[in-house]
Coordinates of C-alpha atoms and ligand atoms in Angstrom, one line a residue:
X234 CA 89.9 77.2 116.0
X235 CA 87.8 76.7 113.2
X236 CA 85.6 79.2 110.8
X237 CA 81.9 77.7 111.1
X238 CA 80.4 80.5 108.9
X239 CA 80.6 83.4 106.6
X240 CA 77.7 85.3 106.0
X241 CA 76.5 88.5 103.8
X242 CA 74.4 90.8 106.2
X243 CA 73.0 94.4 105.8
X244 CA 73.6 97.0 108.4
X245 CA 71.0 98.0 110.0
X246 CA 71.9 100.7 112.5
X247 CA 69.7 102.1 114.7
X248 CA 69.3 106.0 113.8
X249 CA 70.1 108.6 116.5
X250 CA 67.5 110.9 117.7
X251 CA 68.7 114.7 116.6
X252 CA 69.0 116.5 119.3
X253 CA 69.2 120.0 117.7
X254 CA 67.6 121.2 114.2
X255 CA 70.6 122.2 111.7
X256 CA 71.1 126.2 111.5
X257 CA 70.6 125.6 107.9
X258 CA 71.0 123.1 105.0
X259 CA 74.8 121.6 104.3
X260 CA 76.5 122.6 102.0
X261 CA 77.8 118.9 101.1
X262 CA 75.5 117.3 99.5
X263 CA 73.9 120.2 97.8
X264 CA 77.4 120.8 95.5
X265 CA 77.4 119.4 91.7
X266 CA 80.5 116.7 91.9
X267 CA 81.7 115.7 88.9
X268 CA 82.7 112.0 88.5
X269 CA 83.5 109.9 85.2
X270 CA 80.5 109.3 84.1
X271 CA 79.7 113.1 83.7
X272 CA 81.1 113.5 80.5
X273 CA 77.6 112.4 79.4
X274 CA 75.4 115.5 80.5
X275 CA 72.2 112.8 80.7
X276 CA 73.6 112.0 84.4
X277 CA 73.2 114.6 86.9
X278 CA 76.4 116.2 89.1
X279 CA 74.1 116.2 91.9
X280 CA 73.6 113.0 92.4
X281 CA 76.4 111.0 92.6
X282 CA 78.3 108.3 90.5
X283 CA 76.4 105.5 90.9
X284 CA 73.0 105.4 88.6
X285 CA 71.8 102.1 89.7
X286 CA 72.2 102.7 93.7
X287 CA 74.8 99.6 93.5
X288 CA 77.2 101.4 96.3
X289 CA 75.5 100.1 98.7
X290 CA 77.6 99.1 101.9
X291 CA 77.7 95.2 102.8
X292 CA 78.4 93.3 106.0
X293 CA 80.1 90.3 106.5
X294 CA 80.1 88.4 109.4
X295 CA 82.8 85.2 110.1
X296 CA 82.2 82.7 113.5
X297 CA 84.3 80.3 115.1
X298 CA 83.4 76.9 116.4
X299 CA 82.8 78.3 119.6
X300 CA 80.5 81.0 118.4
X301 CA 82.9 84.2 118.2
X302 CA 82.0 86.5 115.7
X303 CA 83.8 89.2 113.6
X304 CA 82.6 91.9 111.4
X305 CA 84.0 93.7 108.4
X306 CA 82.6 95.6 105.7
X307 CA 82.8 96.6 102.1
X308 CA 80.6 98.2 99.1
X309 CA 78.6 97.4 95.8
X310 CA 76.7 94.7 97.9
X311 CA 74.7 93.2 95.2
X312 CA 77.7 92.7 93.2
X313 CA 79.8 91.5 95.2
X314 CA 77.5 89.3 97.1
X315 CA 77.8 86.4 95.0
X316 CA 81.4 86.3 95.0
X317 CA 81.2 86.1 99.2
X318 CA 78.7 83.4 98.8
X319 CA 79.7 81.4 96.2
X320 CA 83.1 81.9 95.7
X321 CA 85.0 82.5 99.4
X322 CA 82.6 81.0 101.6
X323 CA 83.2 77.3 100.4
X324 CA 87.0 78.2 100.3
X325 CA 87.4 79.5 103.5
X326 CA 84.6 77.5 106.2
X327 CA 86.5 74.7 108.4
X328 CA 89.7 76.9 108.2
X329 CA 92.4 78.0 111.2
X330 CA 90.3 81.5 111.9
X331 CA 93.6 83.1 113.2
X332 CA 95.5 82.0 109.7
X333 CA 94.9 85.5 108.3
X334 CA 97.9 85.5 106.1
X335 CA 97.6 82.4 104.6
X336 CA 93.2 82.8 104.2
X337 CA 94.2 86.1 101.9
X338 CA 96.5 84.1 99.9
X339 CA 94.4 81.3 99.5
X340 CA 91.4 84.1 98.5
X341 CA 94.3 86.2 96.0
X342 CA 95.1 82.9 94.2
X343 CA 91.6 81.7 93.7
X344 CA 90.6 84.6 91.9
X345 CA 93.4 85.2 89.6
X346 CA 91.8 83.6 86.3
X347 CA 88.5 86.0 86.8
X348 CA 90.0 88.7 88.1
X349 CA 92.1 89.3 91.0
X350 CA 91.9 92.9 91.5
X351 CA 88.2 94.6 91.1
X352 CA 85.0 93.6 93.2
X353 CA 87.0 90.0 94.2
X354 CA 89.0 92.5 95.7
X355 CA 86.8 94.3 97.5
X356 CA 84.8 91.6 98.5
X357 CA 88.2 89.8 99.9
X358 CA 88.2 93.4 101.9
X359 CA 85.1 92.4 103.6
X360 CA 86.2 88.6 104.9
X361 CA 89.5 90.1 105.8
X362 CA 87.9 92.7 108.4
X363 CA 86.1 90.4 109.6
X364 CA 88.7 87.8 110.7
X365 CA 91.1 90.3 111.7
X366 CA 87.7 91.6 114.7
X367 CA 87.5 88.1 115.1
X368 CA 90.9 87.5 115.9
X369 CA 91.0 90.9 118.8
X370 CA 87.8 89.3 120.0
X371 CA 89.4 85.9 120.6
X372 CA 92.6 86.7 122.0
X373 CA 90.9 89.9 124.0
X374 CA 92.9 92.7 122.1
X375 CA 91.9 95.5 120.0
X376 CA 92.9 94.6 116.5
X377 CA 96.2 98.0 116.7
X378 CA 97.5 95.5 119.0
X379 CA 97.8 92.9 116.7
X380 CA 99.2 95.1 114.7
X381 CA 102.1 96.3 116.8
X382 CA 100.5 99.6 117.6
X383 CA 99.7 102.2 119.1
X384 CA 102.2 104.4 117.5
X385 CA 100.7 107.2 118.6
X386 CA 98.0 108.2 121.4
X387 CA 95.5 110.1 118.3
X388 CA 94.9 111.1 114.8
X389 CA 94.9 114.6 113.0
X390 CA 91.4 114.1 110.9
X391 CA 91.4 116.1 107.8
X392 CA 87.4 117.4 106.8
X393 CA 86.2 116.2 103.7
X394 CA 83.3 119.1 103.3
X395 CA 82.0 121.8 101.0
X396 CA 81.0 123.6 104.4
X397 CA 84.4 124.9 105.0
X398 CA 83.1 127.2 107.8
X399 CA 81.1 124.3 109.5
X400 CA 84.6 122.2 109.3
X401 CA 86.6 125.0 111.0
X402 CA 83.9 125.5 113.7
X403 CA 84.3 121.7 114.3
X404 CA 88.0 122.3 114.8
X405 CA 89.4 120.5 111.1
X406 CA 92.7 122.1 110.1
X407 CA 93.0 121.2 107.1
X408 CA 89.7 121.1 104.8
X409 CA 89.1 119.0 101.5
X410 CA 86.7 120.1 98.8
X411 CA 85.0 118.4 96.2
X412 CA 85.2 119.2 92.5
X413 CA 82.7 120.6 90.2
X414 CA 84.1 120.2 86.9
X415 CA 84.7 117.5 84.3
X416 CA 87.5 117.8 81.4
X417 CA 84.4 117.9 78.8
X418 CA 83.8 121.7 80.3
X419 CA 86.8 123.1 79.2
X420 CA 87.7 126.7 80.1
X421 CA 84.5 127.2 82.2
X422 CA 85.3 124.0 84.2
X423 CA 88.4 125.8 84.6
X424 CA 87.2 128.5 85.6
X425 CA 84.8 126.9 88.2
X426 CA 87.1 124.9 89.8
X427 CA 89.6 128.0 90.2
X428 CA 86.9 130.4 91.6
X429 CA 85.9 127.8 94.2
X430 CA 89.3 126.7 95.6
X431 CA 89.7 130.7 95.6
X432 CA 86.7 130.8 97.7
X433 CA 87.8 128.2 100.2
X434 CA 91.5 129.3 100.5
X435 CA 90.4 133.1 101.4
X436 CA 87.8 131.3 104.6
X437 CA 90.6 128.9 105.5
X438 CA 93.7 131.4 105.0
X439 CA 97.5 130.8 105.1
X440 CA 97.3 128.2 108.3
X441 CA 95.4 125.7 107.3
X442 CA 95.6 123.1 104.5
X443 CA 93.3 123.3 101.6
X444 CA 92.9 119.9 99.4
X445 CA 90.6 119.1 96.2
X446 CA 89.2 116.0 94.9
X447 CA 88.4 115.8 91.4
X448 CA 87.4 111.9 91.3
X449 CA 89.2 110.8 87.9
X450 CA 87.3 113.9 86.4
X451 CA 90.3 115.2 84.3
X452 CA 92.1 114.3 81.5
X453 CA 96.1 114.9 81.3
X454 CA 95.6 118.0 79.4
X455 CA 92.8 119.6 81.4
X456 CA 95.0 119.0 84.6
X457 CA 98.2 120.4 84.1
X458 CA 95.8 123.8 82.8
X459 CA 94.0 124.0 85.7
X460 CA 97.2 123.0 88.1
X461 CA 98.9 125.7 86.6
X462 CA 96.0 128.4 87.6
X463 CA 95.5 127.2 91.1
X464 CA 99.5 127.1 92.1
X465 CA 98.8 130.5 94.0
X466 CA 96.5 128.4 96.3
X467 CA 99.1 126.1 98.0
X468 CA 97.0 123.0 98.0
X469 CA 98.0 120.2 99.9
X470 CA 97.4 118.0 97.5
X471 CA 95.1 117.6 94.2
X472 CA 93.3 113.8 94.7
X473 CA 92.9 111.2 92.1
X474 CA 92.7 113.8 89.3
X475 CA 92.7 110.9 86.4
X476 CA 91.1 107.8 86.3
X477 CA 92.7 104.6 88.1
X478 CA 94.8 103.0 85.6
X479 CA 96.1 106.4 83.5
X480 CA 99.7 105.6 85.5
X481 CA 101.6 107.8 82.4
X482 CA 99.2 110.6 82.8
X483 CA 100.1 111.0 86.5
X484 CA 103.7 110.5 85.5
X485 CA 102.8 113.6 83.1
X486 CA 101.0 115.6 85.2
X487 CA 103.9 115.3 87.8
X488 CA 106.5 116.0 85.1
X489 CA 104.5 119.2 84.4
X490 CA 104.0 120.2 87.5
X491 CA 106.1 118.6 90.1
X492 CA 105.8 121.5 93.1
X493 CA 101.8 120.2 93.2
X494 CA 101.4 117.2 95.9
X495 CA 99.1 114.2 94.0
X496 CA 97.6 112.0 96.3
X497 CA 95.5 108.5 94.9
X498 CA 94.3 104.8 95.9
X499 CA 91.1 104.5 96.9
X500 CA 90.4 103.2 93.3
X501 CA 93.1 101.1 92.8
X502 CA 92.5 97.4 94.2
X503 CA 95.5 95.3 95.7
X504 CA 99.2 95.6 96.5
X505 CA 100.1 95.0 92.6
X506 CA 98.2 98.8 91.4
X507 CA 99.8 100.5 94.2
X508 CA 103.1 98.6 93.7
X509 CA 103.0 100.7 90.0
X510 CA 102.1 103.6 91.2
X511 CA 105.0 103.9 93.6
X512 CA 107.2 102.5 91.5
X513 CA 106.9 105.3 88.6
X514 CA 106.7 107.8 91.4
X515 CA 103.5 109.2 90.1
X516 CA 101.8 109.4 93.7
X517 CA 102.8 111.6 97.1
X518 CA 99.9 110.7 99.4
X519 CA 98.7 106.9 99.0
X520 CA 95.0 106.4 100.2
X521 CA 94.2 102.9 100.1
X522 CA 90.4 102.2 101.5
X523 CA 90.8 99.4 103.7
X524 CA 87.3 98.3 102.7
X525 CA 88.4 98.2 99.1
X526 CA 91.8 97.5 98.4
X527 CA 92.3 93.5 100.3
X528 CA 91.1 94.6 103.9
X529 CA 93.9 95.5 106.2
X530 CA 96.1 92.1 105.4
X531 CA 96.9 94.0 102.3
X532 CA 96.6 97.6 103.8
X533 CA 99.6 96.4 105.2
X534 CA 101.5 95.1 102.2
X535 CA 100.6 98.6 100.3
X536 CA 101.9 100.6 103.5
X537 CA 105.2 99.1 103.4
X538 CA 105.6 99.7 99.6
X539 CA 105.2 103.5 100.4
X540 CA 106.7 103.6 103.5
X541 CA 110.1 102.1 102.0
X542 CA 110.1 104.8 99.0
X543 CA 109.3 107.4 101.5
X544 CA 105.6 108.2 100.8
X545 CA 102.8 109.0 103.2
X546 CA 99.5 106.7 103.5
X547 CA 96.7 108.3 104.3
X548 CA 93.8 106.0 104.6
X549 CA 90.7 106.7 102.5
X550 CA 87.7 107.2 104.7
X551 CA 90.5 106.4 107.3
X552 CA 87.8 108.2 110.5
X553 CA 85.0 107.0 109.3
X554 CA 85.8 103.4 109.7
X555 CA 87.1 101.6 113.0
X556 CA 89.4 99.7 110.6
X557 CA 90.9 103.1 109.0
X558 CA 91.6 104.1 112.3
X559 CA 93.1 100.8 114.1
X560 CA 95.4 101.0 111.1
X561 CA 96.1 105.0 111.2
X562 CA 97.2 104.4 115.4
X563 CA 99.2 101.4 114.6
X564 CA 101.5 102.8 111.5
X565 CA 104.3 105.5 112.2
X566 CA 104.0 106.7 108.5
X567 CA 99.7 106.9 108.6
X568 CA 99.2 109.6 110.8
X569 CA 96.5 111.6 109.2
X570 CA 92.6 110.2 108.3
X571 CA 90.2 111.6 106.6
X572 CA 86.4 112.2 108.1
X573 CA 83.4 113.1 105.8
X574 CA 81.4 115.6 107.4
X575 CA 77.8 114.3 107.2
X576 CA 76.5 116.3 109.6
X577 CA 74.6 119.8 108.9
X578 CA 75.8 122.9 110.5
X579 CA 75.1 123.2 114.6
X580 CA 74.3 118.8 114.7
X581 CA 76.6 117.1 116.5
X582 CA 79.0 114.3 114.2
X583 CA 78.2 111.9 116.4
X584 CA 74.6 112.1 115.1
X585 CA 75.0 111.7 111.5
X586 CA 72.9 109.3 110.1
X587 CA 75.0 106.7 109.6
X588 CA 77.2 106.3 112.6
X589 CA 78.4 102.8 113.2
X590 CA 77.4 102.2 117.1
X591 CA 80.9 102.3 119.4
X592 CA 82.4 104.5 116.2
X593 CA 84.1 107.3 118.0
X594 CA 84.2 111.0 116.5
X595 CA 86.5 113.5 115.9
X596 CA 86.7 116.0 118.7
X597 CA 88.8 119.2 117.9
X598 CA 89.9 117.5 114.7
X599 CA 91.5 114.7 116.4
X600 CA 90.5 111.1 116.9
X601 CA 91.6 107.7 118.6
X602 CA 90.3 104.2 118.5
X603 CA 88.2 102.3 121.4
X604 CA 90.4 99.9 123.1
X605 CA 87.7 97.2 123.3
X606 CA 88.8 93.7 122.0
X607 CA 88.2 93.7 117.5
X608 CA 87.5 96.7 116.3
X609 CA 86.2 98.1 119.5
X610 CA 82.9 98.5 117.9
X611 CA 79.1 98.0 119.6
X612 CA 77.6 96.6 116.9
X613 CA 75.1 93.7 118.1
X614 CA 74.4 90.5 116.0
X615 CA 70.3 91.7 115.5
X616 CA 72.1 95.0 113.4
X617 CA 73.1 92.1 111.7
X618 CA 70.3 90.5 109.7
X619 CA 70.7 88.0 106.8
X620 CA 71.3 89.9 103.4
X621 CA 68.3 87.6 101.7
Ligands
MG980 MG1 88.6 110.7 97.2

C-alpha cells in the first residue's frame, strides 16, 4: 500500500469543560526555571526558554491509497515545517507505507549534508509516528503490538511538578522538580537550588524518590559544587545538568561525583548522540523524546544501545504522549514515564488543557495504553486542519 499524502496540520483539540475551580493557583508554572539562555538577565525565568513562541507543537498526518490515516507529532512547527513539506514529503509519497525501516533510512541519508541530527531530526520524529499509527490502523493492532509488547500490564509515572503536595495527593511516588538557578548566580544559585530540594525532600520524606531538572543550566564547575551540597538529599537522579553536547563535562561531573544518578536525552537528536553518551558512560537514565529524537524507529535503536550496557530508558514526556507510552509497555528495560502535572490543585488530570482526546491519565501514579488499533488515540481528522 502506497503513501498518497503527508501533511503539516495544527492540533486543534477541543478544550474540556472544568468541572471544579482549583483550590488555588499551581505552583508549576508560577516557579522561575532557569534554562540556557538565562545567563542573560534581559530574558525572564518565568517564562520559559523560547522568546519567539517557536515551541509550538506540529501534526503530521500520512494516508494510504485507500484513505487510512496516521498521526504523529513533534515541536518548533514553523521551523520545521518546511523541512516536512519540502524536503520529506516529495521523498516519501508513492512509497510501501508499512516500509518503516527503510522510509527512516531513506529520511537519515537525505539529510546528512544539512544536518542529520537537529530539527531534520525532529521533523523525521513527526513522519515516523505517523506511519508507525498508520501501520496499527491497517493491520488492526495497537502499535505495542508491533512492537512485541506488552511487557508489562502498566507504567509507574513519575510527577514532573513544583506542587509536590498536589503530586502526592494524585498518588506520584516519586516527584521531579524544576530548577531555579543558572551557573551565572554562583553561591546564591547554590544556595537556592539547595534550600528548595531541602524543601521538597522534608514533604516527600525517606519513601519516595526526589529528582531535579536543571535544563543544561550548569556549568562543570557549578555542578559538582552544588552536587556535593545536596548528597544528603538522595536524589534519584540530577537531569540534563549541562548542555547537550558537553559529553567530557558529564564524564567530569560523574568522575567527581559518581554516587549521584545523571539522567539526559531529550536534547540529544538520533541514535549517533546517544551512541556517545553511552559509550563514555556519562549517563544512568536515558530519556530520549520520541517526538524528538527520530520517532519511535529510532527510539528503538537508542533503547538497545542502553539496554546492552545496562542502562535504563526512561522516556521523556513518556505519559504524556500515546507514543511514550506504547513504547514504555512494549520495552522490559522502559518501565517508568514521566507525566507533567498541568493540572491545578483539586482539577482532575484528565482536564488539563491540553489533553489529546483517547489520551489516558495516570490513576494512582500508574498508567497503561488504549488497546485501540495505532496509537489508540480519538483524535478525528476535523482536529486536524491544514497548517496554512
Ligand atoms: Mg527534562
Amino acid at each position: 500500500l502506497k503513501i498518497k499524502s503527508i501533511e503539516a496540520v495544527r492540533l486543534g483539540w477541543p478544550k474540556p469543560e472544568p468541572t471544579v475551580e482549583a483550590r488555588y493557583a499551581g505552583k508549576t508554572r508560577a516557579y522561575p526555571r532557569a534554562y540556557p539562555i538565562h545567563k542573560y538577565p534581559e530574558f525572564n525565568r518565568t517564562l520559559g526558554n523560547f522568546p519567539g513562541g517557536v515551541a509550538q507543537e506540529i501534526g503530521v498526518v500520512v494516508t494510504a491509497e485507500d484513505g487510512t490515516w496516521g498521526f504523529g507529532s513533534c515541536h518548533w512547527g514553523s521551523l520545521v515545517l518546511g523541512l516536512i513539506e519540502h524536503h520529506f514529503t516529495p521523498l516519501l509519497v508513492g512509497r510501501d507505507c508499512f516500509a518503516i525501516e527503510f522510509l527512516n533510512d531513506l529520511m537519515w541519508r537525505s539529510t546528512q549534508r544539512f544536518g542529520a541530527a537537529g530539527l531534520s531530526t525532529v521533523a523525521r520524529s513527526a513522519i515516523d509516528l505517523a506511519l508507525w499509527d498508520l501501520k496499527g490502523k491497517l493491520l488492526g493492532v495497537p502499535v505495542y503490538s508491533l512492537l512485541g509488547g506488552p511487557s508489562r500490564k502498566s507504567m509507574t509515572c513519575y510527577a514532573a511538578s513544583d506542587d509536590v503536595e498536589w503530586a502526592m495527593e494524585l498518588g506520584f511516588n516519586a516527584v521531579k522538580i524544576s530548577n531555579p538557578a543558572h551557573y551565572e548566580d554562583g553561591i546564591g544559585g547554590i544556595n537556592a537550588v539547595e534550600d528548595k530540594v531541602g524543601r521538597a525532600r522534608e514533604l516527600l520524606g525517606d519513601n519516595r524518590e526526589l529528582m531535579l531538572n536543571p535544563v543544561m543550566s550548569y556549568n562543570v564547575e557549578f555542578a559538582i559544587r552544588l552536587f556535593e551540597r545536596l548528597k544528603p538529599y538522595g536524589l534519584r537522579w540530577i537531569e540534563e545538568p549541562l548542555i547537550a553536547d558537553d559529553f567530557d563535562g558529564l564524564s567530569l561531573i560523574k568522575q567527581a561525583i559518581p554516587t549521584q544518578p545523571l539522567a539526559t536525552g531529550e536534547s540529544h537528536r538520533g541514535r549517533h548522540a546517544f551512541n556517545e553518551l553511552i559509550k563514555r558512560r556519562c549517563v544512568d537514565i536515558v530519556q530520549p523524546d520520541l517526538r524528538w529524537c527520530g520517532g519511535l524507529t529510532e527510539a528503538v535503536k537508542i533503547y538497545n544501545l542502553a539496554e546492552a550496557a545496562g542502562l535504563e530508558v526512561v522516556p521523556h514526556t513518556g505519559a504524556a504522549t500515546a507514543s511514550g507510552l506504547h513504547f514504555a509497555c512494549s520495552l522490559p528495560e522502559a518501565g517508568l514515564v514521566e507525566y507533567f502535572i498541568q493540572t491545578d490543585p483539586g482539577i482532575p488530570l484528565n482536564e488539563a488543557a491540553l489533553c489529546v482526546p483517547g489520551l489516558p491519565v495516570p490513576v494512582n501514579g500508574t498508567i497503561s495504553p488504549n488497546d485501540a488499533p495505532g496509537w489508540g488515540l480519538e483524535v478525528r481528522r476535523e482536529d486536524l486542519p491544514a497548517w496554512h
